[in-house]
Amino acid sequence: VITGSSGLYESAMGESYPKRGNYEYIKKKAEGVFYDPAVATKEIVDEVFGVVNDRNKLIKTLAIAKSAIRHNMAKDLPKMQTPVCIIWGKQDSVTPPEVATEFHEKLPDSELFWIDKCGHAAMMEHPDQFNEILAAWLEKREL
């Protein structure tokens, strides 16, 4: 199952890197991950703020992001024979919908499902719909 996945194109940091001590900046960035900014609750913003302000966690997070940028998977995807369920937010601005379409086109055994009025974190923004799609796909595939 992939959703909002890295590996083809990334824009998570946008035009700048996280400003460690600026809570409002982190709040704005967290809200931008969702179609409905209200999903970025204080608890979520606090968690992101904590990661950004923890030097070790920030270094690890940035290393993962840089690795995703360096290691484009486009040429590897057609070789993957594993069944893949792709669930994507139609309004994902971090990894845009075109990326989901490209994953679907390149993966030989994939199905693509869209969730409308949904940003980057479909499983958080629309958990019931996400789980319904996933459960139906698993049942159909007898997995």
mmCIF file of C-alpha atoms in Angstrom, residues 17-66:
data_model
loop_
_atom_site.group_PDB
_atom_site.id
_atom_site.type_symbol
_atom_site.label_atom_id
_atom_site.label_comp_id
_atom_site.label_asym_id
_atom_site.label_seq_id
_atom_site.Cartn_x
_atom_site.Cartn_y
_atom_site.Cartn_z
ATOM 1 C CA TYR A 17 13.626 24.420 5.423
ATOM 2 C CA PRO A 18 11.835 24.290 8.779
ATOM 3 C CA LYS A 19 12.447 27.258 11.043
ATOM 4 C CA ARG A 20 13.217 25.479 14.288
ATOM 5 C CA GLY A 21 11.980 27.943 16.899
ATOM 6 C CA ASN A 22 9.033 29.417 14.986
ATOM 7 C CA TYR A 23 5.857 27.658 16.125
ATOM 8 C CA GLU A 24 3.590 29.622 13.763
ATOM 9 C CA TYR A 25 5.761 28.681 10.769
ATOM 10 C CA ILE A 26 5.588 24.992 11.750
ATOM 11 C CA LYS A 27 1.827 25.291 12.285
ATOM 12 C CA LYS A 28 1.378 26.798 8.807
ATOM 13 C CA LYS A 29 3.497 24.037 7.210
ATOM 14 C CA ALA A 30 1.598 21.305 9.093
ATOM 15 C CA GLU A 31 -1.745 22.792 8.009
ATOM 16 C CA GLY A 32 -0.526 22.790 4.392
ATOM 17 C CA VAL A 33 -0.229 19.009 4.446
ATOM 18 C CA PHE A 34 -4.017 18.655 4.708
ATOM 19 C CA TYR A 35 -6.885 19.750 2.457
ATOM 20 C CA ASP A 36 -8.661 20.908 5.625
ATOM 21 C CA PRO A 37 -6.119 22.803 7.761
ATOM 22 C CA ALA A 38 -8.222 22.073 10.874
ATOM 23 C CA VAL A 39 -6.973 18.471 10.722
ATOM 24 C CA ALA A 40 -3.589 19.824 11.856
ATOM 25 C CA THR A 41 -4.584 19.816 15.510
ATOM 26 C CA LYS A 42 -2.456 21.337 18.245
ATOM 27 C CA GLU A 43 -1.300 17.808 19.091
ATOM 28 C CA ILE A 44 -0.045 17.232 15.515
ATOM 29 C CA VAL A 45 1.613 20.658 15.322
ATOM 30 C CA ASP A 46 3.241 20.089 18.723
ATOM 31 C CA GLU A 47 4.611 16.738 17.519
ATOM 32 C CA VAL A 48 6.067 18.265 14.340
ATOM 33 C CA PHE A 49 7.458 21.192 16.346
ATOM 34 C CA GLY A 50 9.103 18.697 18.710
ATOM 35 C CA VAL A 51 10.745 16.797 15.833
ATOM 36 C CA VAL A 52 12.005 19.982 14.182
ATOM 37 C CA ASN A 53 13.470 21.187 17.464
ATOM 38 C CA ASP A 54 15.112 17.861 18.368
ATOM 39 C CA ARG A 55 18.472 17.960 16.587
ATOM 40 C CA ASN A 56 18.817 14.174 16.237
ATOM 41 C CA LYS A 57 15.255 13.682 14.944
ATOM 42 C CA LEU A 58 15.612 16.598 12.540
ATOM 43 C CA ILE A 59 18.869 15.233 11.104
ATOM 44 C CA LYS A 60 17.258 11.804 10.574
ATOM 45 C CA THR A 61 14.142 13.322 8.986
ATOM 46 C CA LEU A 62 16.192 15.479 6.603
ATOM 47 C CA ALA A 63 18.380 12.481 5.702
ATOM 48 C CA ILE A 64 15.291 10.479 4.751
ATOM 49 C CA ALA A 65 13.945 13.386 2.674
ATOM 50 C CA LYS A 66 17.279 13.845 0.868
#
